[in-house]
């Protein structure tokens, strides 16, 4: 049995590894269709960077018996993840939370924020319903720049990062 792996979401212009699995993989030849936007159509775990949502199918054929099986995986391409580079949690009701639009497409995303010295001051799951309000341990963090990392799923090493400024 071949398993094409879990469906995934990526942002336009990024890539992901297709996480296909099969026991004794050296006993099989592989082919992915469509072959476009893959690092190779003939390996078990190619890198995919499709510009639009694509369903990839893998065919695994036994090298001796020529028996085969197939499975598919859907790569959903999200056009935009809007990550503000600043917000002002000053209680005026305007930009008091760091809202990341498009993150709801990644239900298992983990958002982490760090000081310039690398100390983690926050980590959130289900971020869309629980955006950061500029506090750490219940107290407002100082005005300044902070680093962030967004990991798109708990089992994935795919992540993006950047700098965030807090204004008051």
PDB file of C-alpha atoms in Angstrom:
ATOM      1  CA  UNK A   1       0.000   0.000   0.000  1.00  0.00           C
ATOM      2  CA  UNK A   2       1.242   3.451  -0.886  1.00  0.00           C
ATOM      3  CA  UNK A   3       0.165   6.535   1.070  1.00  0.00           C
ATOM      4  CA  UNK A   4       0.627   9.884  -0.710  1.00  0.00           C
ATOM      5  CA  UNK A   5       0.697  11.653   2.653  1.00  0.00           C
ATOM      6  CA  UNK A   6      -1.490  14.333   4.197  1.00  0.00           C
ATOM      7  CA  UNK A   7      -3.057  17.168   2.235  1.00  0.00           C
ATOM      8  CA  UNK A   8      -1.125  20.409   2.734  1.00  0.00           C
ATOM      9  CA  UNK A   9      -1.495  24.165   2.416  1.00  0.00           C
ATOM     10  CA  UNK A  10       1.272  26.400   1.092  1.00  0.00           C
ATOM     11  CA  UNK A  11       1.578  30.087   0.331  1.00  0.00           C
ATOM     12  CA  UNK A  12       2.047  31.141  -3.297  1.00  0.00           C
ATOM     13  CA  UNK A  13       5.722  31.001  -4.185  1.00  0.00           C
ATOM     14  CA  UNK A  14       6.701  28.527  -1.450  1.00  0.00           C
ATOM     15  CA  UNK A  15       7.262  24.788  -1.595  1.00  0.00           C
ATOM     16  CA  UNK A  16       6.601  21.651   0.417  1.00  0.00           C
ATOM     17  CA  UNK A  17       7.867  18.094   0.477  1.00  0.00           C
ATOM     18  CA  UNK A  18       5.315  15.449  -0.465  1.00  0.00           C
ATOM     19  CA  UNK A  19       5.314  13.005   2.455  1.00  0.00           C
ATOM     20  CA  UNK A  20       4.475   9.750   0.665  1.00  0.00           C
ATOM     21  CA  UNK A  21       5.075   6.492   2.536  1.00  0.00           C
ATOM     22  CA  UNK A  22       5.483   2.878   1.486  1.00  0.00           C
ATOM     23  CA  UNK A  23       7.128  -0.079   3.191  1.00  0.00           C
ATOM     24  CA  UNK A  24      10.314  -1.347   1.528  1.00  0.00           C
ATOM     25  CA  UNK A  25      10.411   1.627  -0.819  1.00  0.00           C
ATOM     26  CA  UNK A  26      13.521   0.322  -2.630  1.00  0.00           C
ATOM     27  CA  UNK A  27      11.338  -2.440  -4.115  1.00  0.00           C
ATOM     28  CA  UNK A  28       9.230   0.054  -6.078  1.00  0.00           C
ATOM     29  CA  UNK A  29       9.446   2.515  -8.935  1.00  0.00           C
ATOM     30  CA  UNK A  30       7.519   5.747  -8.404  1.00  0.00           C
ATOM     31  CA  UNK A  31       5.851   8.202 -10.706  1.00  0.00           C
ATOM     32  CA  UNK A  32       3.908  11.325  -9.776  1.00  0.00           C
ATOM     33  CA  UNK A  33       1.317  13.003 -11.981  1.00  0.00           C
ATOM     34  CA  UNK A  34       1.160  15.717 -12.923  1.00  0.00           C
ATOM     35  CA  UNK A  35       4.947  16.012 -12.996  1.00  0.00           C
ATOM     36  CA  UNK A  36       4.871  19.793 -13.282  1.00  0.00           C
ATOM     37  CA  UNK A  37       6.260  21.839 -10.412  1.00  0.00           C
ATOM     38  CA  UNK A  38       7.923  18.806  -8.771  1.00  0.00           C
ATOM     39  CA  UNK A  39      11.661  18.468  -8.099  1.00  0.00           C
ATOM     40  CA  UNK A  40      11.359  14.960  -9.598  1.00  0.00           C
ATOM     41  CA  UNK A  41       8.361  12.907 -10.669  1.00  0.00           C
ATOM     42  CA  UNK A  42      10.210   9.642  -9.983  1.00  0.00           C
ATOM     43  CA  UNK A  43      11.108   9.778  -6.280  1.00  0.00           C
ATOM     44  CA  UNK A  44       9.014   8.969  -3.219  1.00  0.00           C
ATOM     45  CA  UNK A  45       9.245  12.418  -1.619  1.00  0.00           C
ATOM     46  CA  UNK A  46       9.683  15.191  -4.199  1.00  0.00           C
ATOM     47  CA  UNK A  47       9.498  18.880  -3.426  1.00  0.00           C
ATOM     48  CA  UNK A  48       6.371  20.527  -4.864  1.00  0.00           C
ATOM     49  CA  UNK A  49       5.905  24.213  -5.602  1.00  0.00           C
ATOM     50  CA  UNK A  50       2.711  24.479  -7.653  1.00  0.00           C
ATOM     51  CA  UNK A  51       1.437  27.997  -8.434  1.00  0.00           C
ATOM     52  CA  UNK A  52      -2.177  26.903  -7.967  1.00  0.00           C
ATOM     53  CA  UNK A  53      -3.982  24.234  -5.967  1.00  0.00           C
ATOM     54  CA  UNK A  54      -2.995  20.839  -7.394  1.00  0.00           C
ATOM     55  CA  UNK A  55      -3.849  17.205  -6.718  1.00  0.00           C
ATOM     56  CA  UNK A  56      -0.790  14.995  -7.163  1.00  0.00           C
ATOM     57  CA  UNK A  57      -1.148  11.238  -7.633  1.00  0.00           C
ATOM     58  CA  UNK A  58       1.622   8.769  -6.928  1.00  0.00           C
ATOM     59  CA  UNK A  59       1.884   5.381  -8.606  1.00  0.00           C
ATOM     60  CA  UNK A  60       4.127   2.813  -6.911  1.00  0.00           C
ATOM     61  CA  UNK A  61       4.970  -0.202  -9.083  1.00  0.00           C
ATOM     62  CA  UNK A  62       6.663  -3.324  -7.709  1.00  0.00           C
ATOM     63  CA  UNK A  63       9.927  -3.862  -9.631  1.00  0.00           C
ATOM     64  CA  UNK A  64       9.449  -7.648  -9.805  1.00  0.00           C
ATOM     65  CA  UNK A  65       5.720  -8.282 -10.164  1.00  0.00           C
ATOM     66  CA  UNK A  66       4.767  -4.981 -11.853  1.00  0.00           C
ATOM     67  CA  UNK A  67       1.770  -4.787  -9.513  1.00  0.00           C
ATOM     68  CA  UNK A  68       0.981  -1.211  -8.593  1.00  0.00           C
ATOM     69  CA  UNK A  69      -1.131   0.974  -6.370  1.00  0.00           C
ATOM     70  CA  UNK A  70      -1.910   4.686  -6.382  1.00  0.00           C
ATOM     71  CA  UNK A  71      -2.862   7.404  -3.938  1.00  0.00           C
ATOM     72  CA  UNK A  72      -3.350  11.169  -4.120  1.00  0.00           C
ATOM     73  CA  UNK A  73      -2.548  14.279  -2.108  1.00  0.00           C
ATOM     74  CA  UNK A  74      -3.968  17.788  -2.478  1.00  0.00           C
ATOM     75  CA  UNK A  75      -1.685  20.813  -2.190  1.00  0.00           C
ATOM     76  CA  UNK A  76      -3.801  23.914  -1.610  1.00  0.00           C
ATOM     77  CA  UNK A  77      -2.082  27.148  -2.606  1.00  0.00           C
ATOM     78  CA  UNK A  78      -3.085  30.176  -0.560  1.00  0.00           C
ATOM     79  CA  UNK A  79      -2.623  33.435  -2.396  1.00  0.00           C
ATOM     80  CA  UNK A  80      -1.896  35.585   0.596  1.00  0.00           C
ATOM     81  CA  UNK A  81      -0.973  35.408   4.223  1.00  0.00           C
ATOM     82  CA  UNK A  82      -1.164  38.970   5.532  1.00  0.00           C
ATOM     83  CA  UNK A  83       1.278  39.370   8.416  1.00  0.00           C
ATOM     84  CA  UNK A  84       1.373  42.915   9.804  1.00  0.00           C
ATOM     85  CA  UNK A  85       4.866  44.099  10.738  1.00  0.00           C
ATOM     86  CA  UNK A  86       3.599  46.362  13.541  1.00  0.00           C
ATOM     87  CA  UNK A  87       0.687  46.879  15.894  1.00  0.00           C
ATOM     88  CA  UNK A  88      -0.170  49.229  18.771  1.00  0.00           C
ATOM     89  CA  UNK A  89      -1.672  47.480  21.806  1.00  0.00           C
ATOM     90  CA  UNK A  90      -2.456  50.722  23.647  1.00  0.00           C
ATOM     91  CA  UNK A  91      -6.125  50.107  24.450  1.00  0.00           C
ATOM     92  CA  UNK A  92      -7.569  52.577  21.929  1.00  0.00           C
ATOM     93  CA  UNK A  93      -9.461  49.826  20.080  1.00  0.00           C
ATOM     94  CA  UNK A  94      -7.383  50.241  16.901  1.00  0.00           C
ATOM     95  CA  UNK A  95      -4.706  47.629  16.089  1.00  0.00           C
ATOM     96  CA  UNK A  96      -4.656  46.430  19.702  1.00  0.00           C
ATOM     97  CA  UNK A  97      -4.014  42.848  18.593  1.00  0.00           C
ATOM     98  CA  UNK A  98      -1.588  41.322  16.109  1.00  0.00           C
ATOM     99  CA  UNK A  99      -4.047  39.823  13.611  1.00  0.00           C
ATOM    100  CA  UNK A 100      -2.675  37.543  10.888  1.00  0.00           C
ATOM    101  CA  UNK A 101      -5.140  37.256   8.026  1.00  0.00           C
ATOM    102  CA  UNK A 102      -5.181  33.927   6.175  1.00  0.00           C
ATOM    103  CA  UNK A 103      -3.806  31.925   9.101  1.00  0.00           C
ATOM    104  CA  UNK A 104      -7.181  30.218   9.527  1.00  0.00           C
ATOM    105  CA  UNK A 105      -6.217  28.090   6.526  1.00  0.00           C
ATOM    106  CA  UNK A 106      -3.586  26.479   8.762  1.00  0.00           C
ATOM    107  CA  UNK A 107      -5.559  24.958  11.647  1.00  0.00           C
ATOM    108  CA  UNK A 108      -2.440  23.403  13.190  1.00  0.00           C
ATOM    109  CA  UNK A 109      -0.220  26.477  12.896  1.00  0.00           C
ATOM    110  CA  UNK A 110       1.894  27.504  15.863  1.00  0.00           C
ATOM    111  CA  UNK A 111       2.824  31.181  16.226  1.00  0.00           C
ATOM    112  CA  UNK A 112       5.797  32.038  18.446  1.00  0.00           C
ATOM    113  CA  UNK A 113       7.143  35.464  19.417  1.00  0.00           C
ATOM    114  CA  UNK A 114      10.646  36.119  20.763  1.00  0.00           C
ATOM    115  CA  UNK A 115      12.551  39.051  22.233  1.00  0.00           C
ATOM    116  CA  UNK A 116      15.557  40.388  20.334  1.00  0.00           C
ATOM    117  CA  UNK A 117      17.665  38.291  22.720  1.00  0.00           C
ATOM    118  CA  UNK A 118      15.862  35.107  21.644  1.00  0.00           C
ATOM    119  CA  UNK A 119      13.658  34.576  24.722  1.00  0.00           C
ATOM    120  CA  UNK A 120      10.287  33.097  23.780  1.00  0.00           C
ATOM    121  CA  UNK A 121       7.576  35.346  25.193  1.00  0.00           C
ATOM    122  CA  UNK A 122       4.567  33.672  23.631  1.00  0.00           C
ATOM    123  CA  UNK A 123       3.352  30.656  21.708  1.00  0.00           C
ATOM    124  CA  UNK A 124      -0.160  30.264  20.346  1.00  0.00           C
ATOM    125  CA  UNK A 125      -2.178  27.557  18.657  1.00  0.00           C
ATOM    126  CA  UNK A 126      -5.580  28.352  17.130  1.00  0.00           C
ATOM    127  CA  UNK A 127      -4.156  31.829  16.612  1.00  0.00           C
ATOM    128  CA  UNK A 128      -7.076  33.194  14.582  1.00  0.00           C
ATOM    129  CA  UNK A 129      -9.288  32.962  17.683  1.00  0.00           C
ATOM    130  CA  UNK A 130      -6.548  34.004  20.097  1.00  0.00           C
ATOM    131  CA  UNK A 131      -4.346  36.750  18.578  1.00  0.00           C
ATOM    132  CA  UNK A 132      -1.495  38.271  20.582  1.00  0.00           C
ATOM    133  CA  UNK A 133      -2.397  41.398  22.523  1.00  0.00           C
ATOM    134  CA  UNK A 134       1.162  42.568  23.223  1.00  0.00           C
ATOM    135  CA  UNK A 135       1.459  41.142  26.729  1.00  0.00           C
ATOM    136  CA  UNK A 136       3.771  38.647  28.426  1.00  0.00           C
ATOM    137  CA  UNK A 137       2.728  37.095  31.745  1.00  0.00           C
ATOM    138  CA  UNK A 138      -0.210  39.525  31.826  1.00  0.00           C
ATOM    139  CA  UNK A 139       1.924  42.665  31.504  1.00  0.00           C
ATOM    140  CA  UNK A 140       2.445  44.844  28.416  1.00  0.00           C
ATOM    141  CA  UNK A 141       5.750  44.178  26.644  1.00  0.00           C
ATOM    142  CA  UNK A 142       7.981  47.197  25.995  1.00  0.00           C
ATOM    143  CA  UNK A 143       7.854  49.154  22.765  1.00  0.00           C
ATOM    144  CA  UNK A 144      10.356  47.645  20.356  1.00  0.00           C
ATOM    145  CA  UNK A 145      11.017  44.931  17.820  1.00  0.00           C
ATOM    146  CA  UNK A 146      10.319  41.248  18.275  1.00  0.00           C
ATOM    147  CA  UNK A 147      10.956  38.207  16.123  1.00  0.00           C
ATOM    148  CA  UNK A 148       8.213  35.783  15.149  1.00  0.00           C
ATOM    149  CA  UNK A 149       8.097  32.294  13.703  1.00  0.00           C
ATOM    150  CA  UNK A 150       4.985  30.679  12.234  1.00  0.00           C
ATOM    151  CA  UNK A 151       5.198  26.897  11.914  1.00  0.00           C
ATOM    152  CA  UNK A 152       2.412  25.710   9.638  1.00  0.00           C
ATOM    153  CA  UNK A 153       1.729  22.336  11.245  1.00  0.00           C
ATOM    154  CA  UNK A 154       2.842  20.482  14.331  1.00  0.00           C
ATOM    155  CA  UNK A 155       4.604  17.765  12.312  1.00  0.00           C
ATOM    156  CA  UNK A 156       6.144  20.000   9.671  1.00  0.00           C
ATOM    157  CA  UNK A 157       9.442  21.838   9.595  1.00  0.00           C
ATOM    158  CA  UNK A 158       7.924  24.360   7.194  1.00  0.00           C
ATOM    159  CA  UNK A 159       7.939  27.789   8.806  1.00  0.00           C
ATOM    160  CA  UNK A 160       8.277  31.476   8.063  1.00  0.00           C
ATOM    161  CA  UNK A 161       9.615  34.193  10.277  1.00  0.00           C
ATOM    162  CA  UNK A 162      10.071  37.898  10.457  1.00  0.00           C
ATOM    163  CA  UNK A 163      10.251  41.005  12.589  1.00  0.00           C
ATOM    164  CA  UNK A 164       7.341  42.656  14.390  1.00  0.00           C
ATOM    165  CA  UNK A 165       7.325  46.126  15.967  1.00  0.00           C
ATOM    166  CA  UNK A 166       5.209  47.109  18.950  1.00  0.00           C
ATOM    167  CA  UNK A 167       4.179  50.763  19.042  1.00  0.00           C
ATOM    168  CA  UNK A 168       2.245  52.498  21.803  1.00  0.00           C
TER     169      UNK A 168
END
